[in-house]
JSON list of C-alpha atoms in Angstrom, two decimals:
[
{"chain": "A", "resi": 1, "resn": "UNK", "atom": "CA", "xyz": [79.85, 76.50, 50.74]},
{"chain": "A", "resi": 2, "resn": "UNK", "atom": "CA", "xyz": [76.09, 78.13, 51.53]},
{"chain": "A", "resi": 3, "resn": "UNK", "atom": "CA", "xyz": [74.04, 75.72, 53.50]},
{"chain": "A", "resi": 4, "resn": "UNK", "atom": "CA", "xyz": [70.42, 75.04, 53.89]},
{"chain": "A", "resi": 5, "resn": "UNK", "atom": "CA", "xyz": [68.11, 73.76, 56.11]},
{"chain": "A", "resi": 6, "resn": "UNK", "atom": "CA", "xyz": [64.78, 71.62, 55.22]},
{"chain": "A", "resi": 7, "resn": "UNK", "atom": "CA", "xyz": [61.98, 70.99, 57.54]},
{"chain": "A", "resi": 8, "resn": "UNK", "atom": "CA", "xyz": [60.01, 67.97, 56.64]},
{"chain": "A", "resi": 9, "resn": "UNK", "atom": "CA", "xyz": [57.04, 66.12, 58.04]},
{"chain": "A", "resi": 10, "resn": "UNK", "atom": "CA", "xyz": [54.94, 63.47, 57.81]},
{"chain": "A", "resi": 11, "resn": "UNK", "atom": "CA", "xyz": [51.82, 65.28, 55.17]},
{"chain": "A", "resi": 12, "resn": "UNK", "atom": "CA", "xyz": [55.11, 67.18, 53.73]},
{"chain": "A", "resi": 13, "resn": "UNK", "atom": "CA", "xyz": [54.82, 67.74, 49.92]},
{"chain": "A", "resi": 14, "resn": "UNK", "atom": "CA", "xyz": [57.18, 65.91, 47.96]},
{"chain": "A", "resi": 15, "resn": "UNK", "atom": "CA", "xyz": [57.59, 67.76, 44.97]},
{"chain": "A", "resi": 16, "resn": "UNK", "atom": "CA", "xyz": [58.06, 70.78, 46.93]},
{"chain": "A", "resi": 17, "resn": "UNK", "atom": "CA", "xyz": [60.97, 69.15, 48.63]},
{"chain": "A", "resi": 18, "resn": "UNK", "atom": "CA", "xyz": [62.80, 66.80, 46.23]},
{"chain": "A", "resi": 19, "resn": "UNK", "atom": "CA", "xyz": [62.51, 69.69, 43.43]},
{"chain": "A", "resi": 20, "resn": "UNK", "atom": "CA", "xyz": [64.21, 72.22, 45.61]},
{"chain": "A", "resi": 21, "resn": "UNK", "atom": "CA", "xyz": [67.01, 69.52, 47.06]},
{"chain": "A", "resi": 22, "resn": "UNK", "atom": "CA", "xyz": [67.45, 68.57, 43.47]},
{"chain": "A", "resi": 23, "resn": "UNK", "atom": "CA", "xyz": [68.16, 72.53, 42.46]},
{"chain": "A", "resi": 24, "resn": "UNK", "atom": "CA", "xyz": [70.32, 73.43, 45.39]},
{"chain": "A", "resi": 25, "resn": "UNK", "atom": "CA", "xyz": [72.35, 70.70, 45.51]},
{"chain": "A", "resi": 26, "resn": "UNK", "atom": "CA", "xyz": [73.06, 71.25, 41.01]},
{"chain": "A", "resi": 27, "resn": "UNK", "atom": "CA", "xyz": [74.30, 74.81, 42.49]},
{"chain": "A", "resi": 28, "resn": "UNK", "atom": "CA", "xyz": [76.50, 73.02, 44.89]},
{"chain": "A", "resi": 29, "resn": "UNK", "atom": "CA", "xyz": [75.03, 74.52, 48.05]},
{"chain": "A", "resi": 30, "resn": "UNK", "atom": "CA", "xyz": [74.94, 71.69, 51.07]},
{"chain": "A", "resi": 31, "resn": "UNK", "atom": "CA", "xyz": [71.41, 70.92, 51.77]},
{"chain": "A", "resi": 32, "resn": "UNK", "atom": "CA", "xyz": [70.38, 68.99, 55.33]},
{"chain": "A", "resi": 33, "resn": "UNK", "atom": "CA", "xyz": [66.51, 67.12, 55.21]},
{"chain": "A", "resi": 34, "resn": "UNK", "atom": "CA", "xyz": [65.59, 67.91, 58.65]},
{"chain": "A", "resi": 35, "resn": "UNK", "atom": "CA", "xyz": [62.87, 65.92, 59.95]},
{"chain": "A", "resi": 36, "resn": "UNK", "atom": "CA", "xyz": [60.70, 67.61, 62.44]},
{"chain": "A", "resi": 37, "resn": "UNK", "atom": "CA", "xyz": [58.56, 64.19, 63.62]},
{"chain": "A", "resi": 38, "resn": "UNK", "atom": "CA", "xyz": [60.52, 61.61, 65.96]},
{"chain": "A", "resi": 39, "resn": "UNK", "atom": "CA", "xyz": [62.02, 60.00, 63.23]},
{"chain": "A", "resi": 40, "resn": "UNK", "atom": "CA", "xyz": [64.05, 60.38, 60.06]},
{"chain": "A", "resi": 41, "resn": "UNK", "atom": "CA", "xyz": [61.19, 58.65, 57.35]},
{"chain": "A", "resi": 42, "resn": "UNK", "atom": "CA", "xyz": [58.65, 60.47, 56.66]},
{"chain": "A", "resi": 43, "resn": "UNK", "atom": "CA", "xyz": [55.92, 59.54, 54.74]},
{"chain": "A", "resi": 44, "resn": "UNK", "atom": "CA", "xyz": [54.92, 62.47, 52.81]},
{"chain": "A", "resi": 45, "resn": "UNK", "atom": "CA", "xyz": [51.49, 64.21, 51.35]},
{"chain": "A", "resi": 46, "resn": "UNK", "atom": "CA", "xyz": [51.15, 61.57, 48.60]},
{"chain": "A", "resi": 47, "resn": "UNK", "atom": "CA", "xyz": [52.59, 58.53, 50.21]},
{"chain": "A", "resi": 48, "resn": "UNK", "atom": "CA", "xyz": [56.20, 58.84, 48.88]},
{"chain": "A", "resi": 49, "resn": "UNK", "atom": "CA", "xyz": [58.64, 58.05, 51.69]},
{"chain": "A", "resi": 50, "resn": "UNK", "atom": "CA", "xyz": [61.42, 60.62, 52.35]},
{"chain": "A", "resi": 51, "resn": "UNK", "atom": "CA", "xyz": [64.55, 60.15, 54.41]},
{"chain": "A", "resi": 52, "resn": "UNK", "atom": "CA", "xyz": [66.13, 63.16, 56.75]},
{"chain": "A", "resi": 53, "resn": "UNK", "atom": "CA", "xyz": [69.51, 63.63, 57.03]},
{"chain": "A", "resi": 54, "resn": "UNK", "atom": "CA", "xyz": [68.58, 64.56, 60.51]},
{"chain": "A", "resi": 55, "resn": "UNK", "atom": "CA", "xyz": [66.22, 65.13, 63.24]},
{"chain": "A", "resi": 56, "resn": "UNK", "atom": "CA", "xyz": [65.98, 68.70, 64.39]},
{"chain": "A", "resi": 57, "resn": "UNK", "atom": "CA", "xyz": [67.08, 67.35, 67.59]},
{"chain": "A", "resi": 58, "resn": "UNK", "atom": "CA", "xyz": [70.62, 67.05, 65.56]},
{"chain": "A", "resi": 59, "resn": "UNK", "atom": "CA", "xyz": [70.65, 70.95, 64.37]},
{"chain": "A", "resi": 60, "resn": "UNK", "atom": "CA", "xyz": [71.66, 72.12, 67.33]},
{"chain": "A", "resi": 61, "resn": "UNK", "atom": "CA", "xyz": [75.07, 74.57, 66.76]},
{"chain": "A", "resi": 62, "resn": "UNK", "atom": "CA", "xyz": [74.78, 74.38, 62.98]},
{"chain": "A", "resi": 63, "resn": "UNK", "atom": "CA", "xyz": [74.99, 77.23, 60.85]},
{"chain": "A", "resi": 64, "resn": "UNK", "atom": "CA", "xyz": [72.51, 77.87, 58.20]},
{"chain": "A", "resi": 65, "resn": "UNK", "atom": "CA", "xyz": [72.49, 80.58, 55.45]},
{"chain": "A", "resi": 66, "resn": "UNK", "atom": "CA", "xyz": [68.74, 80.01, 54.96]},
{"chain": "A", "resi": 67, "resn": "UNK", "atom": "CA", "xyz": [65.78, 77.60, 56.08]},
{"chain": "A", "resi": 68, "resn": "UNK", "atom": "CA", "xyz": [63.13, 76.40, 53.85]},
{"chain": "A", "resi": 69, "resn": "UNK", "atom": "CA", "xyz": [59.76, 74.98, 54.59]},
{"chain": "A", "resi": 70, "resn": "UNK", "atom": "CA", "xyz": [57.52, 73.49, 51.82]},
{"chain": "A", "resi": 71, "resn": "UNK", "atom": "CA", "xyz": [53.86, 72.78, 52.21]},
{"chain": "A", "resi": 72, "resn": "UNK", "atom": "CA", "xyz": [51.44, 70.05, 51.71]},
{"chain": "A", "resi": 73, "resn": "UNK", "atom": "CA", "xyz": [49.13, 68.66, 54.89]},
{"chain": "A", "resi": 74, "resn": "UNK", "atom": "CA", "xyz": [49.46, 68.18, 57.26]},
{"chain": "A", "resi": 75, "resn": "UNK", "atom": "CA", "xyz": [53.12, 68.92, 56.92]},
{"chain": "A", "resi": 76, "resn": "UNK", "atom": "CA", "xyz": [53.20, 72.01, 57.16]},
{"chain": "A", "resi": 77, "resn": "UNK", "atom": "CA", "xyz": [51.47, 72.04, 60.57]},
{"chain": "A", "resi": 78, "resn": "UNK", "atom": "CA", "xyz": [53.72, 69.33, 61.76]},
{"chain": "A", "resi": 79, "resn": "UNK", "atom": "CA", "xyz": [56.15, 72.04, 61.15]},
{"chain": "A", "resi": 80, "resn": "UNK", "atom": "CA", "xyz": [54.23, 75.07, 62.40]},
{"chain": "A", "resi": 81, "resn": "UNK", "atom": "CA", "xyz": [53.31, 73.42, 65.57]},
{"chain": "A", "resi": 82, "resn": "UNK", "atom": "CA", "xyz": [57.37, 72.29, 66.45]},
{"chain": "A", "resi": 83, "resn": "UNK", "atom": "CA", "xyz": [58.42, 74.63, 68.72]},
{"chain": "A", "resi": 84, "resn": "UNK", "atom": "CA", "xyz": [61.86, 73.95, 67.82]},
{"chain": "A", "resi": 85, "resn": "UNK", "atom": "CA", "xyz": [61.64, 74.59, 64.12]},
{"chain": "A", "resi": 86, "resn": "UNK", "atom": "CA", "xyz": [59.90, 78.11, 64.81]},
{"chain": "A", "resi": 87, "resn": "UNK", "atom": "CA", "xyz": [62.76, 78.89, 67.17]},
{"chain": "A", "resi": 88, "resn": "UNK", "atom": "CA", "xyz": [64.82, 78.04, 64.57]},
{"chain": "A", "resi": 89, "resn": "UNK", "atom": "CA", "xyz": [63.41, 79.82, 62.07]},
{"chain": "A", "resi": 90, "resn": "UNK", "atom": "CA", "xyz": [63.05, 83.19, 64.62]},
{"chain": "A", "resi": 91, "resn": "UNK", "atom": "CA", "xyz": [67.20, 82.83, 65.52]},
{"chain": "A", "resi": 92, "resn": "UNK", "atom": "CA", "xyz": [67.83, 82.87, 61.27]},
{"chain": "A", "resi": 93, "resn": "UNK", "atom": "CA", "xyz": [65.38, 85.81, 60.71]},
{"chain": "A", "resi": 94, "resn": "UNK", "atom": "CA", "xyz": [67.21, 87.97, 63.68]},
{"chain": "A", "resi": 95, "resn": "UNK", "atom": "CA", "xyz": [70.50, 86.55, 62.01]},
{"chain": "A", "resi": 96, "resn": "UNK", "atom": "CA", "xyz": [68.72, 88.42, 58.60]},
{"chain": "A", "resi": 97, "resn": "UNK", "atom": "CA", "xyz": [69.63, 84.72, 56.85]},
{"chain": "A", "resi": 98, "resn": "UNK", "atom": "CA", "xyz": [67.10, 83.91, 54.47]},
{"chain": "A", "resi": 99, "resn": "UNK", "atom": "CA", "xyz": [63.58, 82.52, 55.34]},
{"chain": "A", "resi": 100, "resn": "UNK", "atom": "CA", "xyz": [61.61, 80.64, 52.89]},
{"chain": "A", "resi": 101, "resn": "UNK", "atom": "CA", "xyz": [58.34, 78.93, 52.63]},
{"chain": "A", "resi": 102, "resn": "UNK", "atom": "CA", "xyz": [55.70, 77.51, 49.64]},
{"chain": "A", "resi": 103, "resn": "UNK", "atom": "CA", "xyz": [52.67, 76.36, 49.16]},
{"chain": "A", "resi": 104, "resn": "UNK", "atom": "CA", "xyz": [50.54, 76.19, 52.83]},
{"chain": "A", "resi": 105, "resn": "UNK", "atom": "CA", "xyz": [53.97, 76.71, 54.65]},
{"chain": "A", "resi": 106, "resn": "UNK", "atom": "CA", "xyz": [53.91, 80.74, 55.07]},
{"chain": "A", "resi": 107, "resn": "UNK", "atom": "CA", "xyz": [51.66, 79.58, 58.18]},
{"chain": "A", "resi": 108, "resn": "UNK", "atom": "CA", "xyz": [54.94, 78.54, 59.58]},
{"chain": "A", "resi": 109, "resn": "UNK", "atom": "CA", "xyz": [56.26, 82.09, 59.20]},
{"chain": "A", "resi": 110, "resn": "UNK", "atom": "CA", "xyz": [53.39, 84.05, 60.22]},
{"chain": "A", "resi": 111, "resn": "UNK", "atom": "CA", "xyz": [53.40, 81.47, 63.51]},
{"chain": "A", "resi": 112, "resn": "UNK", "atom": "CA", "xyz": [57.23, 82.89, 63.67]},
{"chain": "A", "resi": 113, "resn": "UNK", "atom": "CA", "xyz": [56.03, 86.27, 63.53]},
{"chain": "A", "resi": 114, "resn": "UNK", "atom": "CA", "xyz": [57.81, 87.06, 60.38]},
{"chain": "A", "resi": 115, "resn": "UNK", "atom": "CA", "xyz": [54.86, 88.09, 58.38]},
{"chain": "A", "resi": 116, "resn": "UNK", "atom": "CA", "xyz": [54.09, 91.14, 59.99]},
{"chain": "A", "resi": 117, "resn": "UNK", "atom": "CA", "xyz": [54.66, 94.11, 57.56]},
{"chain": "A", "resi": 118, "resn": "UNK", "atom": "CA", "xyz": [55.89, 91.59, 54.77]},
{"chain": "A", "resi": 119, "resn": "UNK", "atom": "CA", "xyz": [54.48, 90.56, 51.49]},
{"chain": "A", "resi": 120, "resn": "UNK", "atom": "CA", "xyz": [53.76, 86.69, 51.06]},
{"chain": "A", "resi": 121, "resn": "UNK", "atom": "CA", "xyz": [52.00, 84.44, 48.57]},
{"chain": "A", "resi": 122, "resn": "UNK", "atom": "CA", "xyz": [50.94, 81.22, 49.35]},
{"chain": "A", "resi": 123, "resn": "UNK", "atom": "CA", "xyz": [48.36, 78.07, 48.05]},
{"chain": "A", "resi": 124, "resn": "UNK", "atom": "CA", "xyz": [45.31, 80.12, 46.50]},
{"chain": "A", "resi": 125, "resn": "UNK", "atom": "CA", "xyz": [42.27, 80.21, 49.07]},
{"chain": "A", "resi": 126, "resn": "UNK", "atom": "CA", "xyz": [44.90, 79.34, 52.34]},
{"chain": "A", "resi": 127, "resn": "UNK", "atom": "CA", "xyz": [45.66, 83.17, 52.54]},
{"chain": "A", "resi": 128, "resn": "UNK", "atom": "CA", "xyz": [42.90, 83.06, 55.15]},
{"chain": "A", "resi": 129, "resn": "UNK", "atom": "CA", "xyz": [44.39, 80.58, 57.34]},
{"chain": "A", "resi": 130, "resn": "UNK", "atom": "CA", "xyz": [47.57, 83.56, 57.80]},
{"chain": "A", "resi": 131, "resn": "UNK", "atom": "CA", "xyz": [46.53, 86.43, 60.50]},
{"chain": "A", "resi": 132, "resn": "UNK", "atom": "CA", "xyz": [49.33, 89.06, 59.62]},
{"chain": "A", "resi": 133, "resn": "UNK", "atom": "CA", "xyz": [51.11, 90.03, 56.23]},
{"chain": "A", "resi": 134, "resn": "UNK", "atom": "CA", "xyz": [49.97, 91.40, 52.92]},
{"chain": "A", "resi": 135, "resn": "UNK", "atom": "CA", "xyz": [48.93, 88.51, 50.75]},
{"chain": "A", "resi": 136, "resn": "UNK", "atom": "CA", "xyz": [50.30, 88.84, 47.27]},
{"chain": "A", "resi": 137, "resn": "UNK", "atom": "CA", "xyz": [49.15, 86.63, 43.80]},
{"chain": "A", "resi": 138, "resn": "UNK", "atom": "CA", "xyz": [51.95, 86.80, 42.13]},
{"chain": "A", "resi": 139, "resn": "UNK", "atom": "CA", "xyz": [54.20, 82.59, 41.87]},
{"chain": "A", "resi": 140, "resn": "UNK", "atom": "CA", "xyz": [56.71, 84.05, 44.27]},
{"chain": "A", "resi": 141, "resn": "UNK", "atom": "CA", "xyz": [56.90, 87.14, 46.98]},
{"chain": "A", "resi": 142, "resn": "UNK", "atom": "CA", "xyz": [60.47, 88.39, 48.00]},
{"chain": "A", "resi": 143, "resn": "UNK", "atom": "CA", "xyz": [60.32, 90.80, 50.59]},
{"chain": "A", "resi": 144, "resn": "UNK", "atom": "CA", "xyz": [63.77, 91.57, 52.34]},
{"chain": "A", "resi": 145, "resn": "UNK", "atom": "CA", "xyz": [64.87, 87.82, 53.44]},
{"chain": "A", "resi": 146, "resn": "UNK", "atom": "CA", "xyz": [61.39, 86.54, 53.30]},
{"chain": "A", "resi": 147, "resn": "UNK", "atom": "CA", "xyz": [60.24, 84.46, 49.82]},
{"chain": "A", "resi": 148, "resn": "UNK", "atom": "CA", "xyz": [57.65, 82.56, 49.44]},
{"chain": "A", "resi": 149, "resn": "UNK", "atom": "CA", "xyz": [55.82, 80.83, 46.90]},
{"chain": "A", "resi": 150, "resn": "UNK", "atom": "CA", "xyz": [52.07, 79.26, 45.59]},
{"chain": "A", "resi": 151, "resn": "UNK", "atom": "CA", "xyz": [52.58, 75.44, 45.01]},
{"chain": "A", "resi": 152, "resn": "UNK", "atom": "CA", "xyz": [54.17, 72.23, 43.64]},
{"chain": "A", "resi": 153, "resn": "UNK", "atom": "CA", "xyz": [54.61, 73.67, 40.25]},
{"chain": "A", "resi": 154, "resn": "UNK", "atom": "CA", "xyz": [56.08, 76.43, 41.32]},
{"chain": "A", "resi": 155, "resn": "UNK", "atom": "CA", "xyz": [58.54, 74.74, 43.78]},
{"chain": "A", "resi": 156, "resn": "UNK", "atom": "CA", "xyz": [61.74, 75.44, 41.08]},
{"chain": "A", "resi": 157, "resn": "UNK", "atom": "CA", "xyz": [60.91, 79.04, 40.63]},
{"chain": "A", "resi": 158, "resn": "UNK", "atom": "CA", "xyz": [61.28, 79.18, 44.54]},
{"chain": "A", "resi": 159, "resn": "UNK", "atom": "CA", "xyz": [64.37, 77.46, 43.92]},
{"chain": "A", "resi": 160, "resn": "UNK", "atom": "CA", "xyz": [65.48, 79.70, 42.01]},
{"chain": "A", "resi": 161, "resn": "UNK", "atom": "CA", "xyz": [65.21, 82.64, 43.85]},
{"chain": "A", "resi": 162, "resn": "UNK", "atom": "CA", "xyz": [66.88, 80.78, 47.04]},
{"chain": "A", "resi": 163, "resn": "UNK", "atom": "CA", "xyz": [69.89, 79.66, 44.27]},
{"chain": "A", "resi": 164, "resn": "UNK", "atom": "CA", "xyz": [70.13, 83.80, 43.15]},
{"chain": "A", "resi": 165, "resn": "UNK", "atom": "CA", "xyz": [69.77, 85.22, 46.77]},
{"chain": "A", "resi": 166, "resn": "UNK", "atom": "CA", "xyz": [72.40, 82.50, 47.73]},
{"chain": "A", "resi": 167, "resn": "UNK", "atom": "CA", "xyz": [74.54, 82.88, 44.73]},
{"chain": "A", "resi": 168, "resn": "UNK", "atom": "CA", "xyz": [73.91, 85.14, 42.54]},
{"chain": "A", "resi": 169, "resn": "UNK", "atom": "CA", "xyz": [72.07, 86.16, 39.29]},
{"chain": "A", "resi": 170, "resn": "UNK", "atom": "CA", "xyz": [75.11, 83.95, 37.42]},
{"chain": "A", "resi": 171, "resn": "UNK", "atom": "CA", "xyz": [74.44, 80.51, 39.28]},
{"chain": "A", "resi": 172, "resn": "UNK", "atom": "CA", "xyz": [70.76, 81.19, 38.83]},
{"chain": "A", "resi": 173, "resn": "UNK", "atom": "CA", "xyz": [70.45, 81.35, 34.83]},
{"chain": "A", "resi": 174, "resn": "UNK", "atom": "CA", "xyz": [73.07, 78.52, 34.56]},
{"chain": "A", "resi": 175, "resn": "UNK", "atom": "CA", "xyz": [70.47, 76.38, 36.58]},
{"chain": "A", "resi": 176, "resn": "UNK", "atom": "CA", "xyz": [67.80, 77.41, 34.82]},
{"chain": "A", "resi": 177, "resn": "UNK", "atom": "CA", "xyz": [69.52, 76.94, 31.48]},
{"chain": "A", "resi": 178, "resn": "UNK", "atom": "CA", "xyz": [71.11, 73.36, 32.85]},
{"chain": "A", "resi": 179, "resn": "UNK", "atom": "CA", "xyz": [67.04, 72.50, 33.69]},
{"chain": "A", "resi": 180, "resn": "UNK", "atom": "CA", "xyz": [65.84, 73.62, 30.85]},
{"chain": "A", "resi": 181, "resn": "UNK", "atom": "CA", "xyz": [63.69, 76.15, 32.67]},
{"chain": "A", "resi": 182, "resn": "UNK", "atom": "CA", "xyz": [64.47, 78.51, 30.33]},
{"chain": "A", "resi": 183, "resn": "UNK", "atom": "CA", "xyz": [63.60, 77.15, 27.76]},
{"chain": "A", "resi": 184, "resn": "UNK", "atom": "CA", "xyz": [60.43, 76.09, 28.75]},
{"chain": "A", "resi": 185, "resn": "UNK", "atom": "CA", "xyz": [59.78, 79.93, 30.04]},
{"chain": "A", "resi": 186, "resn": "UNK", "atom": "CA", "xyz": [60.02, 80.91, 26.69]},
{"chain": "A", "resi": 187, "resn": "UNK", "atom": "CA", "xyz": [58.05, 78.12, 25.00]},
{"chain": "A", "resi": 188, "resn": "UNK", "atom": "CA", "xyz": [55.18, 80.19, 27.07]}
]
């Protein structure tokens, strides 16, 4: 079974995090909340409350096929700033496992120094808060190992991608059709 880690932080996004929990988990991969504060409830970017499965003091040993970070603020400096989580992150990139981020959370991979050379996208107008990489407009940037994505609504299509680089084209389009995603892609 392909496993995935999730940062989260007090400031995290929700939607960017229970959308992409939600998706993973339909296409049976194991997903692990990992809290990057001092405690497993966070209280996220809108005042939802979100439980970890773990504190990234717990993560030690475990073997991930990917890592996501999702935006929102100050999450995704919570995250940024953990020494820790851009170890982490570093270790999977060298591994060539997937690295992932949305929204304001590329900042965590350019602080990883994974952006250099790479195409990203991120929140429109917080390109200039990222010193290295070739911003990108487009929902969602793949480049090698490295996706990324613009925002809340686009947190499935960055599901998505993690679900086909993970699985497969096949497990992708029977999410999508299971969501109704495709359906409302071609209601467009």
């Amino acid at each position: 079974m392909r496993k995935v880690l999730i940062f989260i932080a007090d400031g995290t996004e929700e939607v960017e995090v229970i959308t992409v929990v939600d998706y993973l988990r339909r296409a049976e991969i194991q997903v692990d909340l990992v809290s990057v504060m001092d405690k497993k409830e966070v209280i996220g970017a809108h005042d939802i409350k979100i439980i970890a499965d773990k504190l990234i003091s717990e993560v030690e040993g475990e073997n991930y096929d990917a890592v996501y970070s999702p935006g929102g603020l100050p999450g995704a400096y919570h995250i940024r700033d953990n020494k820790k989580a851009i170890s982490i992150i570093q270790e999977m990139a060298k591994e060539e496992k997937i690295v992932s981020a949305l929204c304001a959370a590329p900042i965590v991979l350019d602080e990883a120094g994974l952006l250099e050379s790479k195409n990203f996208t991120c929140y429109p107008g917080f390109e200039g808060n990222i010193k290295t990489g070739n911003h990108k407009t487009d929902i969602t940037v793949k480049d090698g190992k490295v996706i990324t994505g613009r925002g809340p609504a686009i947190a499935a299509s960055l599901a998505f991608e993690l679900i086909e680089e993970l699985l497969g084209i096949d497990k992708r389009k029977e999410i999508e059709n299971d969501t109704l995603f495709t359906m409302l892609m071609a209601e467009k």
